[in-house]
């Protein structure tokens, strides 16, 4: 079978387009097969010893469609995230996006209420944009990560996924297992401390941040400020989060077991606590010794050093609590992930 | 049947056909065939399959090590021939047994419908 010069040029141009549209290590192999297949089709259109004309080539190529389309139809079917990774991908997406959006909402609320937010003409639109950006970035990050895993581990077994897919009937959790690690006593104690905390915060707020102190030579109790103004600004949020924790624990006690509601409620309050801790760390110093200057204290007391020491101690406690809360959130999310696995 | 029901029926029919396409293609690959000839044989036998389904399927079967391919240069021009390998023939035999089971099931369903 022979082609006219123009027909050959047209075919070569088309094949160049096909080669450019192909990717991967089998690119040359697939291109050669496409060429062979096109020649077979052209042969079918040829009659006897006559040369194939440019018009005949054009007809066959039009039938085939664009080089890109033909290249795609010959290559292996690809998807960004294949069926193998899809269940794990959806699960991670369902966890990460709401957590990021929740943290952003809390951060926006706190920033607005403490007056840290930028004053713009359309704050609501800016908040929506922040939320959208956060959700989109989180989803994009998860998608990109899974797409990379898909490409890097192409045709390979992924050990972690095999673990994820394993199912042993005997290993199914007992109905009460989810409650382990969260005993009734622990929950009751949390409620008691939560209520004490609420009472303390209410007292401090009602007294404009003044705290009752009495040192030995004094005959009367003195009300002095021990919290800085920046700490007092956060007190309503601390009360709100403590209130959420107390009500969550009360719900847990009322239901008698851990449920999806109380679990997610717990993650939400822990997340809120983390966001608040970050804001508190940025607002240091939180405690002040200024009020003690008016009291009859021993002469060798260095109030400045005491103030620095106490604030540093508090900072360490907040950082440790931040880490602990992060670990707790991860632990709960992993538990949810395990329970969601087939 | 209204339009929506027809559409749903068509979708289910396509899914059913897709399920046996692999076995049909494997049946034709007991002997070595090159892509275009295989496509024509399939279409001539009444199997409605396009190159956009056939070639990815051939790649998949090759990746699954069920068939082997080789370029033959003795033809008027180089052509890539595909053929089931030993594992492919074993898998095809197993698929055939399964298809026969499905056939039995269909017969029992048809008898039930006839009653």
PDB file of C-alpha atoms in Angstrom, chain A residues 125-329:
ATOM      1  CA  UNK A 125     -17.612  38.229  52.268  1.00  0.00           C
ATOM      2  CA  UNK A 126     -14.035  38.111  53.474  1.00  0.00           C
ATOM      3  CA  UNK A 127     -14.948  35.480  56.075  1.00  0.00           C
ATOM      4  CA  UNK A 128     -16.716  33.418  53.427  1.00  0.00           C
ATOM      5  CA  UNK A 129     -13.663  33.711  51.207  1.00  0.00           C
ATOM      6  CA  UNK A 130     -11.437  32.590  54.095  1.00  0.00           C
ATOM      7  CA  UNK A 131     -13.668  29.567  54.714  1.00  0.00           C
ATOM      8  CA  UNK A 132     -13.809  28.701  51.017  1.00  0.00           C
ATOM      9  CA  UNK A 133     -10.035  29.071  50.723  1.00  0.00           C
ATOM     10  CA  UNK A 134      -9.485  26.885  53.764  1.00  0.00           C
ATOM     11  CA  UNK A 135     -11.879  24.157  52.592  1.00  0.00           C
ATOM     12  CA  UNK A 136     -10.520  24.275  49.042  1.00  0.00           C
ATOM     13  CA  UNK A 137      -6.877  24.219  50.163  1.00  0.00           C
ATOM     14  CA  UNK A 138      -7.511  21.325  52.562  1.00  0.00           C
ATOM     15  CA  UNK A 139      -9.363  19.329  49.869  1.00  0.00           C
ATOM     16  CA  UNK A 140      -6.693  20.163  47.281  1.00  0.00           C
ATOM     17  CA  UNK A 141      -3.900  19.117  49.648  1.00  0.00           C
ATOM     18  CA  UNK A 142      -5.579  15.790  50.439  1.00  0.00           C
ATOM     19  CA  UNK A 143      -6.347  15.170  46.746  1.00  0.00           C
ATOM     20  CA  UNK A 144      -2.799  16.004  45.698  1.00  0.00           C
ATOM     21  CA  UNK A 145      -1.354  13.738  48.380  1.00  0.00           C
ATOM     22  CA  UNK A 146      -3.523  10.815  47.290  1.00  0.00           C
ATOM     23  CA  UNK A 147      -2.827  11.481  43.605  1.00  0.00           C
ATOM     24  CA  UNK A 148       0.910  11.313  44.345  1.00  0.00           C
ATOM     25  CA  UNK A 149       0.435   8.078  46.304  1.00  0.00           C
ATOM     26  CA  UNK A 150      -1.561   6.711  43.342  1.00  0.00           C
ATOM     27  CA  UNK A 151       1.215   7.556  40.853  1.00  0.00           C
ATOM     28  CA  UNK A 152       4.174   6.592  43.026  1.00  0.00           C
ATOM     29  CA  UNK A 153       2.634   3.283  44.037  1.00  0.00           C
ATOM     30  CA  UNK A 154       1.177   2.422  40.647  1.00  0.00           C
ATOM     31  CA  UNK A 155       0.802  -1.346  40.257  1.00  0.00           C
ATOM     32  CA  UNK A 156       2.177  -1.828  43.789  1.00  0.00           C
ATOM     33  CA  UNK A 157       0.423  -3.141  46.839  1.00  0.00           C
ATOM     34  CA  UNK A 158       0.217  -0.463  49.514  1.00  0.00           C
ATOM     35  CA  UNK A 159       0.845  -2.118  52.853  1.00  0.00           C
ATOM     36  CA  UNK A 160      -1.033   0.511  54.868  1.00  0.00           C
ATOM     37  CA  UNK A 161      -4.090   0.108  52.637  1.00  0.00           C
ATOM     38  CA  UNK A 162      -3.981  -3.653  52.936  1.00  0.00           C
ATOM     39  CA  UNK A 163      -4.048  -3.121  56.671  1.00  0.00           C
ATOM     40  CA  UNK A 164      -6.929  -0.697  56.245  1.00  0.00           C
ATOM     41  CA  UNK A 165      -8.895  -3.219  54.172  1.00  0.00           C
ATOM     42  CA  UNK A 166      -8.280  -6.199  56.452  1.00  0.00           C
ATOM     43  CA  UNK A 167     -11.394  -7.462  58.093  1.00  0.00           C
ATOM     44  CA  UNK A 168     -11.505 -10.005  60.852  1.00  0.00           C
ATOM     45  CA  UNK A 169     -14.927 -10.800  62.246  1.00  0.00           C
ATOM     46  CA  UNK A 170     -13.429 -11.815  65.599  1.00  0.00           C
ATOM     47  CA  UNK A 171     -11.699  -8.440  65.908  1.00  0.00           C
ATOM     48  CA  UNK A 172     -14.969  -6.514  65.752  1.00  0.00           C
ATOM     49  CA  UNK A 173     -15.245  -4.220  68.781  1.00  0.00           C
ATOM     50  CA  UNK A 174     -17.617  -5.057  71.602  1.00  0.00           C
ATOM     51  CA  UNK A 175     -20.546  -2.728  71.811  1.00  0.00           C
ATOM     52  CA  UNK A 176     -19.043  -1.076  74.883  1.00  0.00           C
ATOM     53  CA  UNK A 177     -15.467  -0.890  73.620  1.00  0.00           C
ATOM     54  CA  UNK A 178     -15.768   2.614  72.284  1.00  0.00           C
ATOM     55  CA  UNK A 179     -16.457   3.791  75.813  1.00  0.00           C
ATOM     56  CA  UNK A 180     -13.161   2.447  77.140  1.00  0.00           C
ATOM     57  CA  UNK A 181     -10.709   5.119  78.240  1.00  0.00           C
ATOM     58  CA  UNK A 182     -13.538   7.409  79.212  1.00  0.00           C
ATOM     59  CA  UNK A 183     -14.836   6.156  82.511  1.00  0.00           C
ATOM     60  CA  UNK A 184     -17.906   7.452  84.307  1.00  0.00           C
ATOM     61  CA  UNK A 185     -15.752   8.653  87.271  1.00  0.00           C
ATOM     62  CA  UNK A 186     -13.472  10.582  84.925  1.00  0.00           C
ATOM     63  CA  UNK A 187     -16.452  12.203  83.228  1.00  0.00           C
ATOM     64  CA  UNK A 188     -18.088  13.155  86.556  1.00  0.00           C
ATOM     65  CA  UNK A 189     -14.790  14.699  87.732  1.00  0.00           C
ATOM     66  CA  UNK A 190     -14.551  16.636  84.436  1.00  0.00           C
ATOM     67  CA  UNK A 191     -18.070  17.972  84.999  1.00  0.00           C
ATOM     68  CA  UNK A 192     -17.251  18.991  88.586  1.00  0.00           C
ATOM     69  CA  UNK A 193     -14.048  20.796  87.567  1.00  0.00           C
ATOM     70  CA  UNK A 194     -15.857  22.335  84.607  1.00  0.00           C
ATOM     71  CA  UNK A 195     -18.573  23.757  86.841  1.00  0.00           C
ATOM     72  CA  UNK A 196     -15.955  25.044  89.336  1.00  0.00           C
ATOM     73  CA  UNK A 197     -14.123  26.662  86.423  1.00  0.00           C
ATOM     74  CA  UNK A 198     -17.332  28.291  85.189  1.00  0.00           C
ATOM     75  CA  UNK A 199     -18.051  29.632  88.674  1.00  0.00           C
ATOM     76  CA  UNK A 200     -14.489  30.987  88.939  1.00  0.00           C
ATOM     77  CA  UNK A 201     -14.626  32.676  85.531  1.00  0.00           C
ATOM     78  CA  UNK A 202     -18.024  34.192  86.364  1.00  0.00           C
ATOM     79  CA  UNK A 203     -16.708  35.508  89.679  1.00  0.00           C
ATOM     80  CA  UNK A 204     -13.634  37.079  88.062  1.00  0.00           C
ATOM     81  CA  UNK A 205     -15.687  38.655  85.280  1.00  0.00           C
ATOM     82  CA  UNK A 206     -18.224  40.058  87.755  1.00  0.00           C
ATOM     83  CA  UNK A 207     -15.364  41.590  89.774  1.00  0.00           C
ATOM     84  CA  UNK A 208     -13.755  43.151  86.694  1.00  0.00           C
ATOM     85  CA  UNK A 209     -10.819  40.788  86.944  1.00  0.00           C
ATOM     86  CA  UNK A 210     -10.067  41.409  90.623  1.00  0.00           C
ATOM     87  CA  UNK A 211      -9.008  38.483  92.773  1.00  0.00           C
ATOM     88  CA  UNK A 212      -9.305  38.327  96.623  1.00  0.00           C
ATOM     89  CA  UNK A 213      -5.912  38.058  98.390  1.00  0.00           C
ATOM     90  CA  UNK A 214      -4.966  38.175 102.035  1.00  0.00           C
ATOM     91  CA  UNK A 215      -1.340  38.046 103.149  1.00  0.00           C
ATOM     92  CA  UNK A 216      -0.467  37.405 106.830  1.00  0.00           C
ATOM     93  CA  UNK A 217       0.001  40.897 108.269  1.00  0.00           C
ATOM     94  CA  UNK A 218      -3.150  42.166 106.457  1.00  0.00           C
ATOM     95  CA  UNK A 219      -6.329  42.261 108.446  1.00  0.00           C
ATOM     96  CA  UNK A 220      -8.685  42.465 105.473  1.00  0.00           C
ATOM     97  CA  UNK A 221      -8.944  40.761 102.123  1.00  0.00           C
ATOM     98  CA  UNK A 222      -7.645  42.904  99.262  1.00  0.00           C
ATOM     99  CA  UNK A 223      -9.078  42.703  95.756  1.00  0.00           C
ATOM    100  CA  UNK A 224      -6.245  42.936  93.277  1.00  0.00           C
ATOM    101  CA  UNK A 225      -5.963  42.258  89.526  1.00  0.00           C
ATOM    102  CA  UNK A 226      -3.973  39.136  88.720  1.00  0.00           C
ATOM    103  CA  UNK A 227      -5.118  38.706  85.096  1.00  0.00           C
ATOM    104  CA  UNK A 228      -4.074  41.078  82.317  1.00  0.00           C
ATOM    105  CA  UNK A 229      -6.723  42.725  80.147  1.00  0.00           C
ATOM    106  CA  UNK A 230      -5.732  40.570  77.187  1.00  0.00           C
ATOM    107  CA  UNK A 231      -6.478  37.445  79.260  1.00  0.00           C
ATOM    108  CA  UNK A 232      -9.830  38.839  80.431  1.00  0.00           C
ATOM    109  CA  UNK A 233     -10.868  39.342  76.776  1.00  0.00           C
ATOM    110  CA  UNK A 234     -10.615  35.578  76.262  1.00  0.00           C
ATOM    111  CA  UNK A 235     -12.538  34.641  79.391  1.00  0.00           C
ATOM    112  CA  UNK A 236     -15.995  34.560  77.708  1.00  0.00           C
ATOM    113  CA  UNK A 237     -14.609  32.093  75.132  1.00  0.00           C
ATOM    114  CA  UNK A 238     -13.085  29.952  77.839  1.00  0.00           C
ATOM    115  CA  UNK A 239     -16.479  29.930  79.552  1.00  0.00           C
ATOM    116  CA  UNK A 240     -18.250  29.038  76.299  1.00  0.00           C
ATOM    117  CA  UNK A 241     -15.867  26.142  75.608  1.00  0.00           C
ATOM    118  CA  UNK A 242     -16.051  24.927  79.227  1.00  0.00           C
ATOM    119  CA  UNK A 243     -19.846  25.087  78.974  1.00  0.00           C
ATOM    120  CA  UNK A 244     -19.702  23.005  75.784  1.00  0.00           C
ATOM    121  CA  UNK A 245     -17.462  20.443  77.515  1.00  0.00           C
ATOM    122  CA  UNK A 246     -19.712  20.209  80.560  1.00  0.00           C
ATOM    123  CA  UNK A 247     -22.827  19.759  78.431  1.00  0.00           C
ATOM    124  CA  UNK A 248     -21.037  17.196  76.249  1.00  0.00           C
ATOM    125  CA  UNK A 249     -20.010  15.197  79.336  1.00  0.00           C
ATOM    126  CA  UNK A 250     -23.550  15.443  80.701  1.00  0.00           C
ATOM    127  CA  UNK A 251     -24.896  14.112  77.380  1.00  0.00           C
ATOM    128  CA  UNK A 252     -22.354  11.268  77.548  1.00  0.00           C
ATOM    129  CA  UNK A 253     -23.568  10.363  81.035  1.00  0.00           C
ATOM    130  CA  UNK A 254     -27.213  10.594  79.972  1.00  0.00           C
ATOM    131  CA  UNK A 255     -26.659   8.357  76.929  1.00  0.00           C
ATOM    132  CA  UNK A 256     -24.596   5.933  78.978  1.00  0.00           C
ATOM    133  CA  UNK A 257     -22.110   5.276  76.134  1.00  0.00           C
ATOM    134  CA  UNK A 258     -19.935   6.951  73.551  1.00  0.00           C
ATOM    135  CA  UNK A 259     -21.918   7.855  70.440  1.00  0.00           C
ATOM    136  CA  UNK A 260     -21.022   9.529  67.193  1.00  0.00           C
ATOM    137  CA  UNK A 261     -22.604  12.741  68.533  1.00  0.00           C
ATOM    138  CA  UNK A 262     -20.555  12.860  71.748  1.00  0.00           C
ATOM    139  CA  UNK A 263     -17.404  11.809  69.907  1.00  0.00           C
ATOM    140  CA  UNK A 264     -17.660  14.603  67.319  1.00  0.00           C
ATOM    141  CA  UNK A 265     -18.781  17.020  70.069  1.00  0.00           C
ATOM    142  CA  UNK A 266     -15.608  16.139  71.953  1.00  0.00           C
ATOM    143  CA  UNK A 267     -13.449  16.688  68.841  1.00  0.00           C
ATOM    144  CA  UNK A 268     -15.146  20.061  68.318  1.00  0.00           C
ATOM    145  CA  UNK A 269     -14.496  21.259  71.883  1.00  0.00           C
ATOM    146  CA  UNK A 270     -10.903  19.983  71.748  1.00  0.00           C
ATOM    147  CA  UNK A 271     -10.423  21.797  68.437  1.00  0.00           C
ATOM    148  CA  UNK A 272     -11.895  24.970  69.966  1.00  0.00           C
ATOM    149  CA  UNK A 273      -9.532  24.577  72.909  1.00  0.00           C
ATOM    150  CA  UNK A 274      -6.562  24.315  70.559  1.00  0.00           C
ATOM    151  CA  UNK A 275      -7.559  27.461  68.658  1.00  0.00           C
ATOM    152  CA  UNK A 276      -8.061  29.312  71.956  1.00  0.00           C
ATOM    153  CA  UNK A 277      -4.682  28.113  73.247  1.00  0.00           C
ATOM    154  CA  UNK A 278      -2.980  29.523  70.149  1.00  0.00           C
ATOM    155  CA  UNK A 279      -4.676  32.892  70.728  1.00  0.00           C
ATOM    156  CA  UNK A 280      -3.708  32.806  74.417  1.00  0.00           C
ATOM    157  CA  UNK A 281      -0.070  32.111  73.521  1.00  0.00           C
ATOM    158  CA  UNK A 282      -0.110  35.166  71.258  1.00  0.00           C
ATOM    159  CA  UNK A 283      -1.652  37.323  73.998  1.00  0.00           C
ATOM    160  CA  UNK A 284       1.082  36.860  76.671  1.00  0.00           C
ATOM    161  CA  UNK A 285       1.610  38.054  79.389  1.00  0.00           C
ATOM    162  CA  UNK A 286      -1.664  36.762  80.811  1.00  0.00           C
ATOM    163  CA  UNK A 287      -0.888  37.254  84.502  1.00  0.00           C
ATOM    164  CA  UNK A 288       0.270  40.440  86.180  1.00  0.00           C
ATOM    165  CA  UNK A 289       1.865  41.159  89.559  1.00  0.00           C
ATOM    166  CA  UNK A 290       1.194  44.894  89.346  1.00  0.00           C
ATOM    167  CA  UNK A 291      -1.582  44.706  91.949  1.00  0.00           C
ATOM    168  CA  UNK A 292       0.777  43.195  94.543  1.00  0.00           C
ATOM    169  CA  UNK A 293       2.921  46.338  94.631  1.00  0.00           C
ATOM    170  CA  UNK A 294       0.389  48.019  96.910  1.00  0.00           C
ATOM    171  CA  UNK A 295       0.476  45.127  99.387  1.00  0.00           C
ATOM    172  CA  UNK A 296       2.835  44.863 102.411  1.00  0.00           C
ATOM    173  CA  UNK A 297       5.113  42.227 100.923  1.00  0.00           C
ATOM    174  CA  UNK A 298       8.579  41.264 102.237  1.00  0.00           C
ATOM    175  CA  UNK A 299      11.256  43.583 100.815  1.00  0.00           C
ATOM    176  CA  UNK A 300      13.219  40.805  99.112  1.00  0.00           C
ATOM    177  CA  UNK A 301      10.295  39.786  96.850  1.00  0.00           C
ATOM    178  CA  UNK A 302      11.160  40.594  93.235  1.00  0.00           C
ATOM    179  CA  UNK A 303       7.693  41.041  91.703  1.00  0.00           C
ATOM    180  CA  UNK A 304       9.023  41.439  88.155  1.00  0.00           C
ATOM    181  CA  UNK A 305      10.813  38.083  88.348  1.00  0.00           C
ATOM    182  CA  UNK A 306       7.782  36.411  89.951  1.00  0.00           C
ATOM    183  CA  UNK A 307       5.559  37.758  87.141  1.00  0.00           C
ATOM    184  CA  UNK A 308       7.939  36.490  84.443  1.00  0.00           C
ATOM    185  CA  UNK A 309       8.273  33.096  86.133  1.00  0.00           C
ATOM    186  CA  UNK A 310       4.541  32.603  86.580  1.00  0.00           C
ATOM    187  CA  UNK A 311       3.851  33.630  82.975  1.00  0.00           C
ATOM    188  CA  UNK A 312       6.536  31.282  81.676  1.00  0.00           C
ATOM    189  CA  UNK A 313       5.071  28.446  83.731  1.00  0.00           C
ATOM    190  CA  UNK A 314       1.619  29.188  82.351  1.00  0.00           C
ATOM    191  CA  UNK A 315       3.003  29.286  78.822  1.00  0.00           C
ATOM    192  CA  UNK A 316       4.573  25.842  79.298  1.00  0.00           C
ATOM    193  CA  UNK A 317       1.269  24.494  80.657  1.00  0.00           C
ATOM    194  CA  UNK A 318      -0.644  25.905  77.649  1.00  0.00           C
ATOM    195  CA  UNK A 319       1.890  24.463  75.176  1.00  0.00           C
ATOM    196  CA  UNK A 320       1.715  21.031  76.851  1.00  0.00           C
ATOM    197  CA  UNK A 321      -2.086  21.210  76.845  1.00  0.00           C
ATOM    198  CA  UNK A 322      -1.988  22.171  73.146  1.00  0.00           C
ATOM    199  CA  UNK A 323       0.122  19.111  72.336  1.00  0.00           C
ATOM    200  CA  UNK A 324      -2.035  16.852  74.515  1.00  0.00           C
ATOM    201  CA  UNK A 325      -5.224  18.123  72.904  1.00  0.00           C
ATOM    202  CA  UNK A 326      -3.760  17.596  69.428  1.00  0.00           C
ATOM    203  CA  UNK A 327      -2.870  14.002  70.320  1.00  0.00           C
ATOM    204  CA  UNK A 328      -6.357  13.428  71.736  1.00  0.00           C
ATOM    205  CA  UNK A 329      -7.990  14.744  68.540  1.00  0.00           C
TER     206      UNK A 329
END
